[in-house]
Tab-separated table of C-alpha atoms in Angstrom:
chain	number	residue	atom	x	y	z
A	1	MET	CA	-84.135	16.463	-0.221
A	2	LYS	CA	-80.596	16.061	-1.406
A	3	VAL	CA	-79.718	14.408	1.902
A	4	ASN	CA	-82.697	12.124	1.781
A	5	VAL	CA	-81.935	10.886	-1.654
A	6	GLY	CA	-78.217	10.548	-0.681
A	7	LYS	CA	-79.283	8.422	2.327
A	8	LYS	CA	-81.424	6.328	0.005
A	9	ILE	CA	-78.616	5.573	-2.286
A	10	LEU	CA	-76.428	4.669	0.605
A	11	ALA	CA	-79.018	2.536	2.176
A	12	THR	CA	-79.565	0.558	-1.108
A	13	ASN	CA	-75.835	0.160	-1.294
A	14	GLU	CA	-75.495	-1.012	2.245
A	15	GLU	CA	-78.322	-3.540	1.599
A	16	TYR	CA	-76.249	-5.062	-1.223
A	17	ALA	CA	-73.080	-4.706	0.744
A	18	ALA	CA	-74.781	-6.953	3.447
A	19	LYS	CA	-75.782	-9.492	0.756
A	20	ASN	CA	-72.097	-9.490	-0.546
A	21	ARG	CA	-70.837	-10.026	3.018
A	22	ARG	CA	-73.056	-13.018	3.489
A	23	ILE	CA	-72.151	-14.640	0.187
A	24	LEU	CA	-68.370	-14.154	1.112
A	25	SER	CA	-68.670	-15.416	4.735
A	26	GLU	CA	-70.848	-18.366	3.719
A	27	SER	CA	-68.161	-19.374	1.109
A	28	LYS	CA	-65.306	-18.472	3.445
A	29	LYS	CA	-63.603	-16.280	1.092
A	30	LEU	CA	-61.395	-13.236	1.748
A	31	CYS	CA	-62.370	-10.096	-0.242
A	32	LEU	CA	-60.157	-6.932	-0.463
A	33	ASN	CA	-61.215	-3.647	-2.004
A	34	MET	CA	-58.227	-2.015	-3.524
A	35	ILE	CA	-58.482	2.004	-3.742
A	36	SER	CA	-56.047	4.405	-5.133
A	37	SER	CA	-55.442	7.211	-7.480
A	38	PRO	CA	-55.347	6.534	-11.163
A	39	GLY	CA	-51.981	5.093	-12.058
A	40	SER	CA	-50.690	4.090	-8.663
A	41	GLY	CA	-50.094	0.594	-9.928
A	42	LYS	CA	-53.047	-1.429	-8.630
A	43	THR	CA	-53.187	-3.731	-11.692
A	44	THR	CA	-49.445	-4.322	-11.655
A	45	ILE	CA	-49.609	-5.282	-7.914
A	46	LEU	CA	-52.329	-7.640	-8.668
A	47	THR	CA	-50.680	-9.378	-11.770
A	48	ARG	CA	-47.392	-9.816	-9.786
A	49	THR	CA	-49.303	-11.071	-6.777
A	50	ILE	CA	-51.213	-13.570	-8.841
A	51	ASN	CA	-48.121	-14.737	-10.609
A	52	ASP	CA	-46.043	-14.992	-7.366
A	53	LEU	CA	-48.801	-16.886	-5.372
A	54	LYS	CA	-49.684	-19.280	-8.203
A	55	GLY	CA	-50.227	-22.764	-6.707
A	56	LYS	CA	-50.610	-21.186	-3.097
A	57	ILE	CA	-53.621	-18.858	-3.142
A	58	LYS	CA	-56.374	-19.038	-5.848
A	59	ILE	CA	-57.270	-15.457	-6.705
A	60	GLY	CA	-60.002	-13.930	-8.629
A	61	VAL	CA	-60.513	-10.252	-9.544
A	62	ILE	CA	-63.393	-7.838	-9.915
A	63	GLU	CA	-62.141	-4.973	-12.192
A	64	GLY	CA	-63.829	-1.597	-11.917
A	65	ASP	CA	-63.276	0.946	-14.742
A	66	ILE	CA	-65.039	3.762	-16.086
A	67	GLN	CA	-64.302	2.673	-19.588
A	68	THR	CA	-62.416	-0.099	-21.569
A	69	ASP	CA	-61.458	-3.663	-20.268
A	70	LEU	CA	-57.711	-2.993	-20.532
A	71	ASP	CA	-57.114	-3.923	-16.871
A	72	ALA	CA	-59.329	-7.174	-16.908
A	73	GLN	CA	-57.252	-8.362	-19.958
A	74	ARG	CA	-53.952	-7.729	-18.120
A	75	ILE	CA	-55.490	-9.753	-15.180
A	76	LYS	CA	-56.653	-12.674	-17.426
A	77	ALA	CA	-53.227	-12.727	-19.135
A	78	SER	CA	-51.706	-13.596	-15.633
A	79	GLY	CA	-54.039	-16.534	-15.515
A	80	ALA	CA	-56.636	-15.491	-12.995
A	81	ALA	CA	-60.415	-15.293	-13.327
A	82	ALA	CA	-61.543	-11.768	-13.894
A	83	VAL	CA	-64.897	-10.004	-14.241
A	84	GLN	CA	-64.891	-6.465	-15.770
A	85	ILE	CA	-67.409	-3.801	-14.569
A	86	ASN	CA	-67.718	-0.600	-16.551
A	87	THR	CA	-69.263	2.135	-14.546
A	88	ASP	CA	-69.849	4.293	-17.699
A	89	GLY	CA	-68.849	7.600	-15.990
A	90	ALA	CA	-69.339	6.764	-12.261
A	91	CYS	CA	-66.501	7.518	-10.061
A	92	HIS	CA	-66.811	4.465	-7.789
A	93	LEU	CA	-67.960	0.914	-7.697
A	94	SER	CA	-71.235	0.127	-5.956
A	95	ALA	CA	-72.253	-2.956	-3.924
A	96	VAL	CA	-75.033	-3.796	-6.530
A	97	GLN	CA	-72.337	-4.014	-9.333
A	98	VAL	CA	-70.180	-6.190	-7.132
A	99	ASN	CA	-73.218	-8.469	-6.359
A	100	GLY	CA	-73.508	-9.003	-9.989
A	101	ALA	CA	-69.945	-9.681	-10.573
A	102	LEU	CA	-69.659	-12.193	-7.571
A	103	ALA	CA	-72.419	-14.259	-9.292
A	104	LYS	CA	-70.170	-14.533	-12.391
A	105	LEU	CA	-67.088	-15.829	-10.435
A	106	SER	CA	-66.753	-19.492	-9.469
A	107	LEU	CA	-66.319	-18.727	-5.912
A	108	ASP	CA	-65.758	-22.367	-4.977
A	109	SER	CA	-62.524	-22.459	-6.860
A	110	LEU	CA	-61.130	-19.424	-5.238
A	111	ASP	CA	-59.499	-18.401	-1.952
A	112	LEU	CA	-59.315	-14.618	-2.329
A	113	ILE	CA	-61.310	-12.005	-4.316
A	114	PHE	CA	-59.677	-8.726	-5.086
A	115	ILE	CA	-62.041	-5.868	-6.121
A	116	GLU	CA	-59.929	-3.235	-8.122
A	117	ASN	CA	-61.955	-0.055	-7.626
A	118	VAL	CA	-62.128	2.810	-10.127
A	119	GLY	CA	-58.930	4.970	-9.915
A	120	ASN	CA	-60.049	7.673	-7.403
A	121	LEU	CA	-58.658	8.479	-4.076
A	122	VAL	CA	-61.899	10.208	-2.776
A	123	CYS	CA	-65.250	8.641	-3.758
A	124	PRO	CA	-64.801	4.878	-3.427
A	125	SER	CA	-64.059	4.976	0.215
A	126	ALA	CA	-67.644	6.016	0.975
A	127	PHE	CA	-69.112	2.972	-0.520
A	128	GLU	CA	-68.928	-0.318	1.253
A	129	LEU	CA	-68.964	-3.265	-1.126
A	130	GLY	CA	-69.124	-6.110	1.472
A	131	GLU	CA	-65.287	-6.553	1.570
A	132	ASN	CA	-63.408	-7.803	4.523
A	133	ALA	CA	-60.876	-4.921	4.306
A	134	LYS	CA	-59.850	-1.890	2.151
A	135	ILE	CA	-56.392	-1.732	0.816
A	136	VAL	CA	-55.130	1.721	-0.146
A	137	VAL	CA	-52.247	2.094	-2.644
A	138	LEU	CA	-50.061	5.217	-2.822
A	139	SER	CA	-47.354	5.583	-5.471
A	140	VAL	CA	-44.278	7.487	-4.513
A	141	ALA	CA	-44.647	9.593	-7.543
A	142	GLU	CA	-47.815	11.129	-6.141
A	143	GLY	CA	-46.009	12.718	-3.259
A	144	ASP	CA	-45.845	12.167	0.506
A	145	ASP	CA	-48.578	14.704	1.352
A	146	LYS	CA	-51.358	12.498	0.070
A	147	PRO	CA	-52.542	10.889	3.454
A	148	ALA	CA	-52.859	14.393	4.978
A	149	LYS	CA	-54.660	15.825	1.897
A	150	TYR	CA	-57.024	12.867	1.348
A	151	PRO	CA	-57.596	11.379	4.766
A	152	ALA	CA	-60.744	9.386	4.513
A	153	VAL	CA	-59.383	6.363	2.450
A	154	PHE	CA	-56.370	6.158	4.688
A	155	ALA	CA	-58.537	6.177	7.933
A	156	LYS	CA	-60.605	3.324	6.607
A	157	SER	CA	-58.010	1.080	5.174
A	158	LYS	CA	-56.424	-1.899	6.928
A	159	VAL	CA	-53.294	-1.876	4.744
A	160	MET	CA	-51.393	0.851	2.876
A	161	LEU	CA	-49.134	-0.165	0.103
A	162	ILE	CA	-46.539	2.469	-0.805
A	163	ASN	CA	-45.761	1.486	-4.378
A	164	LYS	CA	-43.076	2.190	-7.076
A	165	ILE	CA	-40.210	2.551	-4.348
A	166	ASP	CA	-37.917	1.708	-7.294
A	167	LEU	CA	-38.247	5.374	-8.230
A	168	LEU	CA	-36.627	6.494	-5.007
A	169	LYS	CA	-33.149	5.091	-6.070
A	170	THR	CA	-30.286	7.453	-6.563
A	171	GLY	CA	-30.417	9.263	-9.952
A	172	THR	CA	-34.148	9.658	-10.158
A	173	GLN	CA	-36.109	12.943	-9.440
A	174	VAL	CA	-38.790	11.663	-7.118
A	175	ASP	CA	-38.795	13.249	-3.560
A	176	PHE	CA	-40.933	11.251	-1.269
A	177	ASP	CA	-40.422	11.010	2.519
A	178	ILE	CA	-41.572	7.505	3.359
A	179	GLU	CA	-41.446	8.310	7.052
A	180	ARG	CA	-43.795	11.340	6.632
A	181	ALA	CA	-46.285	9.334	4.676
A	182	LYS	CA	-46.312	6.588	7.262
A	183	ALA	CA	-46.530	8.941	10.107
A	184	ASP	CA	-49.504	10.768	8.680
A	185	ALA	CA	-51.334	7.592	7.683
A	186	SER	CA	-50.804	6.135	11.201
A	187	ARG	CA	-52.028	9.358	12.781
A	188	LEU	CA	-55.277	8.860	10.901
A	189	ASN	CA	-55.389	5.116	11.612
A	190	LYS	CA	-53.176	3.744	14.434
A	191	ASN	CA	-53.672	0.111	13.231
A	192	ILE	CA	-52.900	0.483	9.565
A	193	LYS	CA	-50.350	-1.927	8.203
A	194	ILE	CA	-47.854	-0.420	5.818
A	195	PHE	CA	-45.705	-2.295	3.160
A	196	SER	CA	-43.280	-0.410	1.030
A	197	VAL	CA	-43.062	-2.205	-2.331
A	198	SER	CA	-42.210	-2.217	-6.019
A	199	ALA	CA	-44.670	-4.236	-7.880
A	200	LYS	CA	-42.250	-3.735	-10.967
A	201	THR	CA	-39.059	-5.047	-9.346
A	202	GLY	CA	-40.694	-7.296	-6.615
A	203	GLU	CA	-38.804	-5.452	-3.828
A	204	GLY	CA	-40.816	-5.669	-0.610
A	205	MET	CA	-43.646	-7.805	-1.959
A	206	ALA	CA	-42.723	-10.939	0.286
A	207	ALA	CA	-44.105	-9.107	3.475
A	208	TRP	CA	-47.338	-8.326	1.562
A	209	TYR	CA	-47.728	-11.985	0.475
A	210	ASP	CA	-47.181	-13.114	4.099
A	211	TRP	CA	-49.975	-10.841	5.189
A	212	LEU	CA	-52.387	-12.141	2.387
A	213	THR	CA	-51.477	-15.794	3.325
A	214	GLU	CA	-52.132	-15.171	7.007
A	215	SER	CA	-55.425	-13.319	6.226
A	216	VAL	CA	-56.741	-16.089	3.983
A	217	LYS	CA	-55.986	-18.673	6.770
A	218	ASN	CA	-57.696	-16.370	9.387
A	219	ILE	CA	-60.885	-16.061	7.388
A	220	ARG	CA	-61.136	-19.838	7.086
A	221	GLN	CA	-60.687	-20.327	10.750
A	222	GLN	CA	-62.975	-17.401	11.710
A	223	PHE	CA	-65.904	-19.077	9.759
A	224	GLN	CA	-65.087	-22.491	11.085
A	225	GLY	CA	-64.584	-21.464	14.728
B	1	MET	CA	-86.078	11.266	-7.940
B	2	LYS	CA	-82.397	10.700	-8.026
B	3	VAL	CA	-82.336	12.340	-11.600
B	4	ASN	CA	-84.347	15.346	-10.510
B	5	VAL	CA	-82.175	16.145	-7.566
B	6	GLY	CA	-79.050	15.587	-9.647
B	7	LYS	CA	-80.494	17.918	-12.125
B	8	LYS	CA	-81.294	20.568	-9.352
B	9	ILE	CA	-77.764	20.395	-8.023
B	10	LEU	CA	-76.349	20.859	-11.588
B	11	ALA	CA	-78.805	23.691	-12.303
B	12	THR	CA	-77.621	25.522	-9.087
B	13	ASN	CA	-74.038	24.969	-10.150
B	14	GLU	CA	-74.798	26.183	-13.648
B	15	GLU	CA	-76.455	29.331	-12.322
B	16	TYR	CA	-73.338	30.187	-10.202
B	17	ALA	CA	-71.132	29.247	-13.076
B	18	ALA	CA	-72.884	31.726	-15.294
B	19	LYS	CA	-72.285	34.505	-12.458
B	20	ASN	CA	-68.679	33.586	-12.442
B	21	ARG	CA	-68.374	33.786	-16.322
B	22	ARG	CA	-70.011	37.277	-16.106
B	23	ILE	CA	-67.494	38.519	-13.315
B	24	LEU	CA	-64.548	37.231	-15.367
B	25	SER	CA	-65.688	38.555	-18.636
B	26	GLU	CA	-66.496	41.995	-17.143
B	27	SER	CA	-63.041	42.142	-15.643
B	28	LYS	CA	-61.380	40.692	-18.880
B	29	LYS	CA	-59.530	37.979	-16.979
B	30	LEU	CA	-58.510	34.566	-18.248
B	31	CYS	CA	-59.573	31.865	-15.887
B	32	LEU	CA	-58.353	28.135	-16.270
B	33	ASN	CA	-59.579	25.183	-14.292
B	34	MET	CA	-56.779	22.639	-13.685
B	35	ILE	CA	-57.881	18.941	-13.303
B	36	SER	CA	-55.862	15.821	-12.678
B	37	SER	CA	-55.364	12.752	-10.330
B	38	PRO	CA	-53.717	13.450	-6.934
B	39	GLY	CA	-50.089	13.928	-7.316
B	40	SER	CA	-49.680	14.715	-11.046
B	41	GLY	CA	-47.890	17.901	-10.188
B	42	LYS	CA	-50.542	20.696	-10.563
B	43	THR	CA	-49.048	22.795	-7.608
B	44	THR	CA	-45.498	22.450	-8.840
B	45	ILE	CA	-46.598	23.555	-12.439
B	46	LEU	CA	-48.327	26.561	-10.879
B	47	THR	CA	-45.381	27.609	-8.671
B	48	ARG	CA	-42.909	27.304	-11.494
B	49	THR	CA	-45.270	29.210	-13.838
B	50	ILE	CA	-45.812	32.004	-11.313
B	51	ASN	CA	-42.051	32.309	-10.787
B	52	ASP	CA	-41.110	32.276	-14.464
B	53	LEU	CA	-43.918	34.739	-15.632
B	54	LYS	CA	-43.168	37.254	-12.761
B	55	GLY	CA	-43.343	40.713	-14.143
B	56	LYS	CA	-45.097	39.450	-17.344
B	57	ILE	CA	-48.523	37.929	-16.258
B	58	LYS	CA	-50.098	38.584	-12.876
B	59	ILE	CA	-51.488	35.284	-11.534
B	60	GLY	CA	-53.904	34.543	-8.717
B	61	VAL	CA	-54.881	31.018	-7.605
B	62	ILE	CA	-58.057	29.400	-6.263
B	63	GLU	CA	-56.852	26.284	-4.438
B	64	GLY	CA	-59.257	23.316	-3.903
B	65	ASP	CA	-58.523	20.664	-1.529
B	66	ILE	CA	-60.426	18.267	0.582
B	67	GLN	CA	-58.336	19.118	3.726
B	68	THR	CA	-55.338	21.267	4.698
B	69	ASP	CA	-53.959	24.362	3.132
B	70	LEU	CA	-50.688	22.801	2.209
B	71	ASP	CA	-50.931	23.843	-1.458
B	72	ALA	CA	-52.097	27.421	-0.787
B	73	GLN	CA	-49.106	27.902	1.420
B	74	ARG	CA	-46.779	26.713	-1.525
B	75	ILE	CA	-48.643	29.140	-3.889
B	76	LYS	CA	-48.315	32.168	-1.420
B	77	ALA	CA	-44.605	31.250	-0.925
B	78	SER	CA	-44.145	31.769	-4.802
B	79	GLY	CA	-45.502	35.322	-4.214
B	80	ALA	CA	-48.882	34.935	-5.839
B	81	ALA	CA	-52.351	35.667	-4.226
B	82	ALA	CA	-53.972	32.403	-3.185
B	83	VAL	CA	-57.515	31.677	-1.761
B	84	GLN	CA	-57.908	28.188	-0.191
B	85	ILE	CA	-61.209	26.373	-0.423
B	86	ASN	CA	-61.669	23.114	1.672
B	87	THR	CA	-64.344	20.862	0.464
B	88	ASP	CA	-64.476	18.831	3.587
B	89	GLY	CA	-64.767	15.577	1.882
B	90	ALA	CA	-66.389	16.574	-1.433
B	91	CYS	CA	-64.671	15.172	-4.495
B	92	HIS	CA	-64.735	18.344	-6.676
B	93	LEU	CA	-65.034	22.182	-6.433
B	94	SER	CA	-68.440	23.789	-7.139
B	95	ALA	CA	-69.157	27.023	-8.838
B	96	VAL	CA	-70.753	28.374	-5.600
B	97	GLN	CA	-67.421	27.788	-3.797
B	98	VAL	CA	-65.466	29.496	-6.671
B	99	ASN	CA	-67.904	32.413	-6.612
B	100	GLY	CA	-66.991	33.000	-2.928
B	101	ALA	CA	-63.308	32.667	-3.700
B	102	LEU	CA	-63.401	35.162	-6.595
B	103	ALA	CA	-64.933	37.801	-4.235
B	104	LYS	CA	-61.687	37.414	-2.048
B	105	LEU	CA	-59.344	37.854	-4.916
B	106	SER	CA	-58.447	41.481	-6.029
B	107	LEU	CA	-59.323	40.760	-9.624
B	108	ASP	CA	-58.317	44.266	-10.858
B	109	SER	CA	-54.601	43.437	-9.846
B	110	LEU	CA	-54.563	40.167	-11.857
B	111	ASP	CA	-54.394	38.912	-15.466
B	112	LEU	CA	-54.951	35.217	-15.021
B	113	ILE	CA	-56.722	33.163	-12.377
B	114	PHE	CA	-56.000	29.385	-12.044
B	115	ILE	CA	-58.417	27.178	-10.132
B	116	GLU	CA	-56.599	24.176	-8.904
B	117	ASN	CA	-59.421	21.591	-8.557
B	118	VAL	CA	-59.522	18.664	-6.073
B	119	GLY	CA	-57.121	15.871	-7.235
B	120	ASN	CA	-59.611	13.590	-9.019
B	121	LEU	CA	-59.568	12.599	-12.618
B	122	VAL	CA	-63.264	11.832	-12.698
B	123	CYS	CA	-65.830	14.039	-10.901
B	124	PRO	CA	-64.413	17.664	-11.332
B	125	SER	CA	-65.077	17.527	-15.165
B	126	ALA	CA	-68.887	17.324	-14.676
B	127	PHE	CA	-68.959	20.657	-12.784
B	128	GLU	CA	-68.439	23.923	-14.718
B	129	LEU	CA	-67.054	26.673	-12.578
B	130	GLY	CA	-67.327	29.451	-15.137
B	131	GLU	CA	-63.797	28.954	-16.405
B	132	ASN	CA	-62.586	29.863	-19.885
B	133	ALA	CA	-60.904	26.484	-20.246
B	134	LYS	CA	-60.073	23.291	-18.521
B	135	ILE	CA	-56.489	22.201	-18.419
B	136	VAL	CA	-55.917	18.427	-17.761
B	137	VAL	CA	-52.565	17.363	-16.214
B	138	LEU	CA	-51.273	13.668	-16.660
B	139	SER	CA	-48.047	12.620	-15.067
B	140	VAL	CA	-46.064	10.100	-16.886
B	141	ALA	CA	-45.861	8.003	-13.716
B	142	GLU	CA	-49.569	7.353	-14.058
B	143	GLY	CA	-49.373	5.416	-17.158
B	144	ASP	CA	-50.277	6.152	-20.923
B	145	ASP	CA	-53.523	4.337	-20.757
B	146	LYS	CA	-55.251	7.156	-18.838
B	147	PRO	CA	-57.011	9.100	-21.543
B	148	ALA	CA	-58.584	5.856	-22.799
B	149	LYS	CA	-59.648	4.743	-19.291
B	150	TYR	CA	-60.827	8.152	-18.080
B	151	PRO	CA	-62.065	9.888	-21.224
B	152	ALA	CA	-64.492	12.602	-20.002
B	153	VAL	CA	-61.846	15.179	-18.830
B	154	PHE	CA	-59.552	14.668	-21.853
B	155	ALA	CA	-62.629	15.237	-24.167
B	156	LYS	CA	-63.496	18.471	-22.350
B	157	SER	CA	-60.019	20.134	-21.931
B	158	LYS	CA	-58.447	22.744	-24.104
B	159	VAL	CA	-54.936	21.695	-23.112
B	160	MET	CA	-53.210	18.413	-21.875
B	161	LEU	CA	-49.919	18.930	-19.915
B	162	ILE	CA	-48.004	15.678	-19.867
B	163	ASN	CA	-45.819	16.283	-16.717
B	164	LYS	CA	-42.815	14.692	-15.070
B	165	ILE	CA	-41.148	13.903	-18.404
B	166	ASP	CA	-37.852	13.925	-16.448
B	167	LEU	CA	-38.820	10.534	-15.222
B	168	LEU	CA	-38.465	9.103	-18.798
B	169	LYS	CA	-34.857	9.670	-19.050
B	170	THR	CA	-32.521	6.527	-19.242
B	171	GLY	CA	-32.008	4.690	-16.024
B	172	THR	CA	-35.533	5.223	-14.604
B	173	GLN	CA	-38.186	2.575	-14.521
B	174	VAL	CA	-41.158	4.560	-15.906
B	175	ASP	CA	-42.736	3.241	-19.117
B	176	PHE	CA	-44.941	5.754	-20.788
B	177	ASP	CA	-45.512	5.975	-24.635
B	178	ILE	CA	-46.017	9.665	-25.177
B	179	GLU	CA	-47.302	9.063	-28.594
B	180	ARG	CA	-50.045	6.594	-27.384
B	181	ALA	CA	-51.287	9.048	-24.840
B	182	LYS	CA	-51.232	11.878	-27.405
B	183	ALA	CA	-53.095	9.836	-29.945
B	184	ASP	CA	-55.698	8.613	-27.485
B	185	ALA	CA	-56.354	12.233	-26.263
B	186	SER	CA	-56.492	13.561	-29.733
B	187	ARG	CA	-59.085	10.905	-30.775
B	188	LEU	CA	-61.220	11.978	-28.008
B	189	ASN	CA	-60.713	15.686	-28.621
B	190	LYS	CA	-59.280	16.643	-32.040
B	191	ASN	CA	-58.450	20.241	-30.917
B	192	ILE	CA	-56.578	19.552	-27.701
B	193	LYS	CA	-53.239	21.228	-27.384
B	194	ILE	CA	-50.550	18.981	-25.882
B	195	PHE	CA	-47.439	20.243	-24.061
B	196	SER	CA	-44.862	17.706	-22.642
B	197	VAL	CA	-43.292	19.309	-19.705
B	198	SER	CA	-41.233	18.841	-16.519
B	199	ALA	CA	-42.336	21.313	-13.966
B	200	LYS	CA	-39.246	20.232	-11.874
B	201	THR	CA	-36.492	20.841	-14.440
B	202	GLY	CA	-38.415	23.418	-16.514
B	203	GLU	CA	-38.090	21.416	-19.789
B	204	GLY	CA	-40.756	22.153	-22.219
B	205	MET	CA	-42.406	24.931	-20.150
B	206	ALA	CA	-41.635	27.671	-22.556
B	207	ALA	CA	-44.294	26.442	-25.220
B	208	TRP	CA	-46.839	26.385	-22.319
B	209	TYR	CA	-45.925	30.063	-21.237
B	210	ASP	CA	-46.295	31.092	-24.908
B	211	TRP	CA	-49.806	29.611	-24.963
B	212	LEU	CA	-50.703	31.324	-21.684
B	213	THR	CA	-49.349	34.625	-22.812
B	214	GLU	CA	-51.325	34.346	-26.132
B	215	SER	CA	-54.494	33.381	-24.375
B	216	VAL	CA	-54.348	36.309	-21.854
B	217	LYS	CA	-53.885	38.647	-24.887
B	218	ASN	CA	-56.830	37.052	-26.712
B	219	ILE	CA	-59.181	37.459	-23.766
B	220	ARG	CA	-58.378	41.102	-23.490
B	221	GLN	CA	-58.986	41.575	-27.221
B	222	GLN	CA	-62.196	39.572	-27.207
B	223	PHE	CA	-63.840	41.645	-24.624
B	224	GLN	CA	-62.548	44.918	-26.089
B	225	GLY	CA	-63.670	43.965	-29.703
């Protein structure tokens, strides 16, 4: 019975994920589902990206949190549209919740929708939300062994952002072998794109912005072609 | 039906948690369930604690990971007994798994059993394992907003270890307001004990060792009295 009910929950989720995919493709919008541990820097990556791409890409954010609207407040302060979802204890966002949030965003005025999932490196990767791609964020403070220990999300993501590389400068205590993390992630997913960034200092962010700009362009062409 | 099956899973878990509690109380052992995000430093806290308390407290470790035995290898290298559980995708340890692991440890030769849960700040707090207490670890690199955003585990833990305080020294880029994190955790749980430590440098660990020593003594007296 456990398996049947699990299947039923996943089937309902997949039904709404398909609806979300349809809404996004009809409106020619790029939608990215950001997944990471708590505190890897997802919100800081988003606020910097929104600020640096102002006037170039119009960004909206669906914020998933168990409690509080602290992150949505930070996003709104950066000038972007944000819709908060509180999961009230649930460990991941569902496609039903994202469906409700999409209805609250003015999609016509946007190019790109980020979904910031609940901070959890395990559960969110099992629930499709209708996104075009998953983006996994790994902070160097978490250690270079995380792709090997939590493989599912790295196997399913189109992009890995290695964040907080400013902590690797001489004088700090963080040991993180970037080459090991890259090699382990690439073994799980040979097409994964990897950007090493500091959302705090801005280092490395330009390559991420280029990828976003190219991906927004590709989505428009794909749905026109 | 979802709720019934959820209840059934929790009932089976609670049944095994009760068995584990009985095994631990009959053998007068202290058992602590460590919960945190991936990469907060649980394994490093354990290896340092094992080394520093050698000859004083005999420690065994049950290691929970989704994949790999990287952490159990690190524990064994420190000289302690370790049993690895791989959850194969599951986001938390269950009492059934811990029951099996307890049978593999020579309890008679130990004073204290640590259970290192899967790195996940959400799901593990919902599953009792038969432990005497939960210990939540928060790394300063994760940010001081985590007790407010992920309240359940902070509400249920007897101790919060704020780890990696070496990253707060002048010259690094980590912003973390220790007083805010303490205040938010204490609002959720007025009896929570909080130790600020660096498992890397050893700073602050003595107070944690005092708490462990006292707790092992209390367990022995409780079951004798």
